[in-house]
């Protein structure tokens, strides 16, 4: 026999031997899933046992099966295989062969539809959806004690009462685990001090991406779910299998008892209501756009009775790319209508102090949803009690000016968001660059169902509470910003005492050679985004430009901006022009937008 033939016989013999030593896998050995970014899908396998190799066997739709040794991703502690190109709707069928020491094991087959939420693991749980978790033993809900919002607030069980203290937004992580965030506080379900011992307490804490806040969600045979903390490997557990209101929630060794079983009940709002939580509106209730609309959006009344739906006005102005970037406003039918000088005197115009202004506004009571076509440089103006007074021209518009003492909007409660809808999708943000009028939440959902994010102030923050906290939390140089134009708004530093000639005009002197005004505006001599951000955050003279935990640790710093980060969802806010440096801005974008919801708070 030739050496080549002998070698082939040896290979075949080894291959056949491996086939006869394969075993059926244990579900506790691993977690797995699939996810999509652009046109690339990633199949992943994360082992809980002694694994040194993993093979994946997959096919796309009815294509040929591929059998490939997976690559280990050390940063995510998992094995991965990229599949590209893929498109929404394609079905990837996959299974694995892996080792646990010497023996090899085969897994069952799994299916993943491209464009759906993360595959594998938590069957029936939708990433981005909001749920209440009902313990099967007690029938009571997973609850944040006294609807608290502070780090370390305890988590317990309590009679289901429908409040946001009992709601949890479930978000899939890249490693196949999930993070549960309470929408009332914006804080994550967290194991205290990253503990691993039985009985370690569970609380809420600012999201930090640690294993203490990551949970494997696995469906039980009876349809309930167990939540296993990835750091400790222990289950979310009701202490002592208790059933009374206030019974503590902890982690405990997985034992399959009712104390560790949870029903996930999705919170739905049907899209019709105009009050309550922004998370109460289910993604499935968002209607399709009409006409030339790319997506739909909704302005939501979250003022808790301070203003009726017919007292909340909104208007959109932006450039129409379908009409050579003509400045236009959005009508209720979802069409962009050109603005002009003549619009100020058109039928139905607004008048204040004898001056006419264009009426481009609609009320929350006028429509639940509106279609939004492609538009650039868009602003959604939000006004309470009365519309805003904006002059339109053939070539643009004159929006509210906070530095003009005679501006007609000086005594109007208003705010706005900025956005663009173009070929690349939706790009938008809330902003505190100019000032604060009232709390806003801004939520964006995509068509594929794998993006649902919210930015803005925490829902638990009231307008009066923000004014009080601002005065108590910022240094003395910044407090006047809450009184200069009270009760209507808190102004940004450049619109108050930090302007040229003001008492704080040289606030940054000694720390930087740039003028305080250029620093706050990020213009003039400070147009470099990273430099401007570093000075505002007081990390300009050290190496901590990208370490968020070191921002605003010493004066001089833009403590106005810091305040909004401290009181916003996930700490994201636009406190100055380049606050997006290092991903700190309240910015949302997605390529396939389905709907946007803007909640007006009070």
XYZ file of C-alpha atoms in Angstrom:
602
model
C 0.000 0.000 0.000
C 1.329 3.463 -0.849
C 2.088 5.987 1.888
C -0.646 8.249 0.519
C -3.240 5.441 0.616
C -2.167 4.463 4.114
C -2.512 8.047 5.262
C -6.011 8.268 3.789
C -7.026 5.050 5.574
C -5.735 6.471 8.846
C -7.714 9.703 8.394
C -10.902 7.800 7.545
C -10.386 5.485 10.513
C -9.964 8.414 12.887
C -13.010 10.157 11.430
C -15.167 7.025 11.794
C -13.919 6.522 15.329
C -14.947 10.069 16.222
C -18.429 9.423 14.873
C -18.939 6.475 17.177
C -17.848 8.462 20.262
C -20.311 11.341 19.744
C -22.853 11.862 22.529
C -26.032 13.891 22.879
C -25.313 17.286 24.399
C -26.654 18.562 27.701
C -28.538 21.874 27.520
C -26.633 23.150 30.545
C -23.317 22.746 28.700
C -23.715 25.831 26.558
C -25.689 28.792 25.309
C -25.918 29.767 21.677
C -27.508 32.192 19.305
C -27.299 34.160 16.101
C -27.407 37.861 15.395
C -27.127 40.181 12.425
C -25.176 43.354 11.754
C -25.744 44.781 8.292
C -25.400 41.916 5.812
C -23.372 39.667 8.122
C -24.885 37.120 10.497
C -22.874 35.713 13.389
C -23.617 32.253 14.768
C -22.161 31.884 18.243
C -21.618 29.171 20.851
C -20.625 29.825 24.459
C -19.495 26.824 26.460
C -20.007 26.274 30.173
C -17.782 23.146 30.198
C -14.251 22.084 29.220
C -14.395 22.924 25.520
C -11.376 23.475 23.260
C -13.081 23.282 19.851
C -16.527 23.708 18.296
C -17.742 22.824 14.806
C -20.836 24.467 13.363
C -23.045 22.843 10.726
C -25.289 25.362 9.006
C -27.247 26.067 5.874
C -28.986 29.215 4.646
C -32.545 28.510 3.507
C -32.241 25.246 1.538
C -28.627 25.774 0.484
C -25.738 23.380 0.898
C -24.704 22.554 4.458
C -21.418 24.063 5.610
C -19.292 22.315 8.256
C -16.708 24.665 9.732
C -14.444 24.817 12.785
C -15.497 27.948 14.666
C -13.166 30.779 15.708
C -12.836 31.663 19.380
C -13.591 35.303 20.261
C -11.699 35.895 23.490
C -13.286 39.302 24.134
C -16.758 37.734 24.254
C -15.597 34.329 25.534
C -17.434 32.476 22.794
C -16.935 30.659 19.481
C -18.179 32.412 16.327
C -18.817 31.833 12.642
C -19.638 34.696 10.271
C -22.179 34.124 7.489
C -22.225 36.709 4.713
C -23.962 38.099 2.782
C -27.405 37.604 4.312
C -30.667 39.496 3.964
C -33.803 39.908 6.055
C -36.105 36.895 5.963
C -33.453 34.276 5.224
C -33.495 31.306 7.619
C -30.238 29.916 8.975
C -30.493 26.358 10.321
C -27.538 25.378 12.469
C -26.242 22.860 15.003
C -22.944 22.264 16.760
C -20.453 19.546 17.587
C -18.226 20.360 20.562
C -15.965 18.652 23.032
C -16.195 18.436 26.806
C -12.743 17.179 27.610
C -12.264 14.068 25.437
C -15.869 13.163 24.472
C -17.576 14.968 21.586
C -21.207 16.011 21.674
C -23.841 16.935 19.080
C -26.516 19.570 19.754
C -30.051 19.771 18.400
C -30.716 22.018 15.399
C -31.649 25.672 15.841
C -33.269 28.141 13.463
C -32.603 31.852 13.123
C -34.449 34.245 10.813
C -32.255 37.106 9.651
C -33.691 40.384 10.891
C -35.359 38.833 13.946
C -34.237 39.161 17.537
C -31.263 37.135 18.735
C -31.673 33.433 18.073
C -31.215 30.613 20.563
C -31.722 30.814 24.313
C -34.830 32.712 25.357
C -37.483 31.390 22.996
C -40.455 33.765 22.944
C -38.616 36.728 24.482
C -38.220 39.756 22.215
C -35.171 41.937 22.648
C -36.238 45.543 23.145
C -39.693 44.660 24.456
C -40.874 45.561 27.951
C -42.247 42.888 30.288
C -43.504 42.370 33.780
C -42.040 39.270 35.429
C -44.520 37.264 37.493
C -43.142 34.688 39.895
C -45.023 31.418 39.356
C -44.924 30.401 43.018
C -46.358 33.618 44.474
C -48.149 35.151 41.490
C -46.434 38.439 42.340
C -44.394 40.779 40.174
C -40.691 41.565 40.214
C -40.773 45.061 41.729
C -38.412 47.948 42.516
C -38.988 48.925 46.130
C -41.077 52.121 46.429
C -40.482 52.837 42.716
C -36.983 53.972 43.685
C -34.435 55.252 41.196
C -31.201 55.366 43.209
C -28.349 52.903 42.744
C -28.782 50.087 45.250
C -32.574 50.292 45.506
C -33.819 46.842 46.492
C -35.744 44.477 44.239
C -38.582 42.430 45.721
C -41.890 40.817 44.787
C -45.141 42.752 45.090
C -48.760 42.424 44.025
C -49.060 43.239 40.318
C -50.158 46.893 40.162
C -49.288 47.864 36.589
C -46.777 50.555 37.573
C -43.449 51.153 35.828
C -41.706 49.976 39.000
C -42.749 46.490 37.837
C -41.715 46.832 34.198
C -38.464 45.570 32.703
C -37.077 46.240 29.251
C -35.242 43.137 28.018
C -32.236 43.773 25.760
C -30.115 41.068 24.110
C -26.357 41.378 24.538
C -23.764 40.275 21.995
C -22.758 37.288 24.147
C -26.290 35.862 24.185
C -27.174 37.087 27.644
C -29.826 39.707 28.395
C -29.933 42.905 30.412
C -33.164 43.867 32.190
C -33.645 47.612 32.623
C -36.355 49.236 34.714
C -37.851 52.081 32.610
C -38.802 54.121 35.663
C -35.209 54.445 36.828
C -33.228 53.567 33.713
C -31.231 51.172 35.888
C -30.384 47.515 35.389
C -31.264 44.399 37.382
C -27.997 43.838 39.227
C -26.386 41.365 41.644
C -25.001 43.357 44.556
C -21.206 43.801 44.422
C -21.003 41.134 41.675
C -21.540 38.530 44.390
C -21.639 34.798 43.710
C -22.769 33.324 47.030
C -26.249 31.935 47.640
C -28.407 34.693 49.099
C -26.566 37.605 47.484
C -29.033 40.462 47.116
C -30.473 41.701 43.829
C -30.924 45.441 43.288
C -30.969 48.074 40.543
C -27.788 49.829 39.447
C -26.589 52.116 36.675
C -25.996 49.961 33.562
C -22.306 49.072 33.302
C -22.197 45.976 31.084
C -20.770 43.758 33.822
C -21.664 40.115 34.397
C -23.563 41.184 37.507
C -26.158 42.690 35.141
C -26.265 39.912 32.537
C -28.793 37.091 32.642
C -29.240 33.921 30.624
C -32.980 33.474 30.058
C -34.006 29.856 29.497
C -37.497 28.542 28.852
C -38.673 25.758 31.160
C -40.803 22.817 30.072
C -43.883 24.379 31.719
C -43.540 27.599 29.687
C -42.031 29.670 32.483
C -38.473 31.007 32.403
C -35.464 30.906 34.675
C -32.900 33.700 34.779
C -29.302 32.663 35.432
C -26.824 35.379 36.296
C -23.807 34.953 34.008
C -21.280 36.064 36.619
C -22.368 33.680 39.370
C -24.195 30.956 37.451
C -27.016 31.293 39.975
C -30.733 31.813 39.481
C -32.977 34.786 40.201
C -34.790 33.539 43.290
C -37.518 34.617 45.721
C -36.104 34.282 49.217
C -37.499 31.316 51.120
C -40.062 30.699 48.352
C -41.990 33.540 49.976
C -45.321 34.855 48.726
C -45.853 38.018 50.790
C -45.525 41.530 49.400
C -41.995 42.750 50.021
C -40.333 39.333 50.015
C -36.735 39.814 48.960
C -35.276 38.674 45.645
C -31.772 37.201 45.571
C -29.599 34.740 43.657
C -29.494 31.059 44.603
C -28.204 27.802 43.189
C -30.466 26.667 40.341
C -32.917 24.151 41.827
C -35.899 24.256 39.461
C -38.327 25.399 42.160
C -41.233 27.788 41.655
C -39.255 30.433 43.526
C -36.970 30.540 40.477
C -39.625 30.410 37.751
C -40.945 33.566 36.093
C -43.639 34.316 33.557
C -42.756 37.086 31.087
C -45.881 39.147 30.366
C -45.293 41.729 27.645
C -46.464 45.238 28.458
C -48.566 46.550 25.595
C -50.177 49.907 25.075
C -51.814 49.512 21.680
C -50.495 52.896 20.618
C -53.765 54.641 21.336
C -53.135 56.110 24.749
C -51.402 59.454 25.072
C -50.381 59.282 28.723
C -48.156 56.987 30.749
C -44.823 55.381 29.982
C -43.126 55.579 26.613
C -42.427 51.855 26.996
C -46.148 51.038 27.214
C -46.447 51.260 23.429
C -45.653 47.937 21.801
C -43.497 47.910 18.690
C -46.098 45.750 16.940
C -48.711 48.511 17.302
C -46.743 51.045 15.240
C -48.671 51.627 11.995
C -47.086 51.613 8.556
C -46.427 55.015 6.981
C -48.627 56.343 4.214
C -47.790 58.119 0.972
C -44.098 58.897 0.662
C -43.506 58.206 4.342
C -40.416 56.248 5.355
C -41.574 55.726 8.949
C -44.183 56.914 11.426
C -43.843 58.895 14.623
C -45.939 59.819 17.627
C -45.862 62.689 20.090
C -47.019 61.355 23.438
C -48.506 63.194 26.409
C -46.573 62.255 29.528
C -47.427 65.362 31.555
C -49.485 63.427 34.120
C -52.493 65.691 33.682
C -50.660 69.019 33.674
C -51.627 69.511 30.014
C -54.406 67.942 27.978
C -53.698 66.446 24.552
C -55.209 69.521 22.897
C -52.752 71.757 24.779
C -49.614 70.055 23.468
C -48.506 71.389 20.080
C -45.895 69.984 17.728
C -44.488 71.134 14.407
C -41.792 69.807 12.081
C -39.560 72.023 9.930
C -36.740 70.761 7.727
C -35.347 70.522 4.218
C -37.197 68.475 1.609
C -34.618 66.490 -0.426
C -37.305 65.706 -3.000
C -37.687 69.444 -3.730
C -34.085 70.657 -3.969
C -33.823 71.017 -0.186
C -36.678 73.517 -0.013
C -37.378 74.436 3.605
C -40.737 72.855 4.432
C -43.099 71.914 7.229
C -44.931 68.622 7.762
C -48.698 68.478 7.394
C -50.867 65.891 9.151
C -51.103 63.811 5.975
C -47.346 63.281 6.099
C -46.510 65.643 3.246
C -43.806 68.303 3.278
C -45.230 71.708 2.367
C -42.909 74.601 1.412
C -42.563 77.473 3.861
C -42.430 81.073 2.694
C -42.778 84.697 3.715
C -46.442 84.519 2.737
C -47.110 81.659 5.159
C -46.936 84.104 8.083
C -50.117 85.807 6.862
C -51.913 82.740 5.484
C -55.367 81.767 6.810
C -55.097 80.336 10.307
C -51.852 82.180 11.052
C -50.777 82.960 14.609
C -50.534 86.465 16.046
C -48.668 87.746 19.089
C -48.098 91.385 20.054
C -49.538 92.450 16.722
C -47.094 90.346 14.675
C -48.177 87.422 12.477
C -46.436 84.042 12.475
C -46.845 80.868 10.415
C -49.065 78.185 11.914
C -47.241 74.925 11.189
C -48.501 73.130 14.290
C -50.673 70.180 15.178
C -51.980 69.003 18.543
C -51.426 65.621 20.139
C -55.214 65.262 20.037
C -55.224 65.684 16.236
C -53.661 62.298 15.413
C -52.122 59.301 17.163
C -49.433 58.802 14.525
C -48.024 60.774 11.597
C -46.022 59.632 8.584
C -42.543 61.024 8.121
C -40.898 61.208 4.672
C -37.214 61.789 3.999
C -36.196 65.119 5.510
C -32.852 66.675 6.444
C -31.908 69.201 9.140
C -35.274 68.507 10.752
C -36.516 69.951 14.011
C -39.569 68.793 15.897
C -40.747 71.737 18.000
C -42.784 70.868 21.106
C -44.809 73.623 22.769
C -47.093 73.486 25.824
C -50.217 75.588 26.315
C -49.638 77.623 23.165
C -47.846 77.086 19.851
C -44.380 78.509 19.340
C -44.056 81.698 17.326
C -41.709 81.150 14.386
C -41.262 83.428 11.401
C -40.936 81.610 8.077
C -39.209 82.911 4.963
C -38.742 81.764 1.402
C -35.238 80.631 2.332
C -35.616 79.420 5.921
C -37.067 80.309 9.308
C -36.279 82.217 12.493
C -36.588 79.866 15.439
C -36.783 80.826 19.107
C -33.785 82.811 20.379
C -32.963 82.453 24.067
C -30.613 85.439 24.018
C -33.162 87.867 22.567
C -35.124 89.509 25.415
C -37.936 90.455 23.009
C -38.297 87.011 21.423
C -42.020 86.068 21.314
C -41.208 82.637 22.768
C -39.613 84.058 25.905
C -42.761 83.201 27.899
C -43.579 79.940 26.072
C -42.785 76.469 27.392
C -41.029 74.812 24.458
C -38.379 72.277 23.581
C -37.296 70.355 20.486
C -35.480 67.358 19.068
C -33.223 67.288 16.010
C -33.329 64.613 13.323
C -32.715 63.613 9.719
C -34.344 60.847 7.682
C -32.321 59.955 4.598
C -31.175 56.994 2.518
C -29.086 55.779 5.458
C -32.058 55.758 7.836
C -33.072 57.818 10.868
C -30.603 59.927 12.839
C -31.887 61.985 15.764
C -31.256 63.266 19.251
C -32.655 65.136 22.192
C -30.542 68.158 23.048
C -29.706 70.384 25.998
C -27.128 72.401 24.052
C -29.340 75.521 24.201
C -31.399 74.839 27.309
C -34.048 72.726 29.035
C -37.772 73.324 28.718
C -39.257 70.094 30.063
C -38.343 66.391 30.256
C -38.344 64.532 26.935
C -37.935 60.858 26.090
C -37.131 59.841 22.507
C -37.604 56.198 21.481
C -36.648 54.617 18.128
C -37.743 51.176 16.857
C -36.636 49.470 13.659
C -38.470 47.236 11.203
C -36.291 44.172 11.765
C -37.284 44.079 15.416
C -33.746 44.077 16.808
C -33.418 47.756 17.702
C -35.523 49.520 20.322
C -33.720 52.246 22.243
C -34.728 55.303 24.234
C -32.787 58.417 25.199
C -33.645 61.547 27.136
C -34.377 62.337 30.751
C -35.497 59.511 33.023
C -39.275 59.095 33.105
C -39.128 59.338 36.877
C -37.822 62.912 36.646
C -40.433 65.647 36.991
C -39.890 69.148 35.694
C -40.161 70.695 39.150
C -37.833 68.049 40.526
C -35.240 68.767 37.857
C -35.254 72.486 38.665
C -34.750 71.725 42.364
C -32.046 69.124 41.768
C -30.235 71.390 39.350
C -29.951 74.204 41.885
C -28.785 71.773 44.572
C -26.294 69.775 42.509
C -24.338 72.249 40.371
C -21.589 74.597 41.648
C -22.556 78.168 42.473
C -21.353 79.568 39.136
C -24.029 77.506 37.347
C -27.079 77.999 39.597
C -28.263 81.228 37.982
C -28.924 79.328 34.758
C -32.047 77.933 36.442
C -33.345 81.376 37.400
C -32.430 83.597 34.430
C -35.520 82.610 32.444
C -37.514 80.794 35.129
C -40.076 79.350 35.216
C -39.856 78.654 31.492
C -36.445 77.026 31.180
C -32.929 76.354 32.391
C -30.557 78.008 29.931
C -27.186 76.702 28.766
C -24.092 78.486 30.144
C -23.395 80.354 26.910
C -26.924 81.782 27.059
C -26.444 82.975 30.630
C -23.709 84.254 32.897
C -20.896 82.607 30.911
C -21.463 84.799 27.843
C -18.978 87.554 27.031
C -19.256 90.305 29.628
C -21.002 88.051 32.147
C -19.753 87.312 35.664
C -18.472 83.889 34.562
C -17.143 84.988 31.163
C -13.610 83.830 32.068
C -14.608 80.634 33.865
C -12.118 78.380 32.031
C -9.209 80.855 32.281
C -6.132 79.210 33.758
C -7.169 75.752 32.574
C -7.097 76.534 28.860
C -5.881 79.412 26.735
C -9.078 79.280 24.683
C -11.904 81.643 25.545
C -14.720 80.352 27.719
C -17.212 81.248 24.992
C -15.353 79.253 22.306
C -15.089 76.299 24.695
C -18.803 76.284 25.501
C -19.850 76.730 21.867
C -17.092 74.497 20.448
C -16.409 77.065 17.766
C -13.983 79.879 16.993
C -10.573 78.600 18.067
C -11.946 75.307 19.475
C -13.426 73.523 16.471
C -11.664 70.214 17.110
C -14.344 67.967 18.599
C -12.041 65.920 20.858
C -10.296 68.994 22.232
C -13.540 70.812 22.963
C -15.041 67.762 24.672
C -11.921 67.208 26.775
C -11.930 70.791 28.069
C -15.646 70.755 28.896
C -15.154 67.449 30.758
C -11.947 68.573 32.541
C -9.723 65.841 31.126
C -7.816 68.137 28.753
C -4.468 67.995 30.545
C -4.302 64.247 31.238
C -4.683 60.967 29.351
C -8.268 60.254 30.366
C -10.057 61.661 27.334
C -11.954 58.404 26.734
C -12.447 57.257 30.335
C -16.013 58.259 31.171
C -15.546 57.714 34.890
C -12.980 60.504 35.008
C -15.187 63.179 33.452
C -16.192 66.263 35.481
C -14.059 65.271 38.479
C -12.678 68.759 39.052
C -13.313 72.389 38.177
C -13.379 74.114 35.830
C -15.793 71.848 33.961
C -19.143 72.169 32.241
C -21.266 71.137 35.219
C -24.393 72.108 33.306
C -23.629 69.253 30.886
C -22.726 66.905 33.743
C -26.138 67.453 35.309
C -27.960 66.189 32.209
C -25.783 63.090 32.052
C -26.587 62.410 35.701
C -30.332 62.593 35.082
C -30.691 60.933 31.689
C -31.265 57.391 30.492
C -27.995 55.430 30.521
C -26.169 58.681 31.308
C -26.442 59.891 27.703
C -27.110 63.567 26.990
C -26.206 66.401 24.630
C -24.943 69.023 27.084
C -22.689 70.860 24.628
C -22.071 70.818 20.880
C -19.513 67.982 20.783
C -20.931 65.905 23.616
C -21.164 63.023 21.144
C -17.394 62.475 21.443
C -16.794 59.034 22.974
C -20.452 58.082 22.512
C -21.890 60.217 25.315
C -24.716 61.932 23.424
C -28.442 61.136 23.506
C -28.269 60.051 19.890
C -30.289 57.403 18.032
C -29.833 56.081 14.522
C -30.857 52.992 12.562
C -30.949 52.110 8.890
C -34.460 50.641 8.798
C -36.612 52.872 11.020
C -40.146 51.744 11.775
C -41.288 54.340 14.257
C -40.232 57.035 16.691
C -42.061 58.016 19.868
C -41.448 61.331 21.591
C -42.831 61.643 25.105
C -43.403 65.103 26.567
C -42.958 65.038 30.320
C -43.757 67.486 33.108
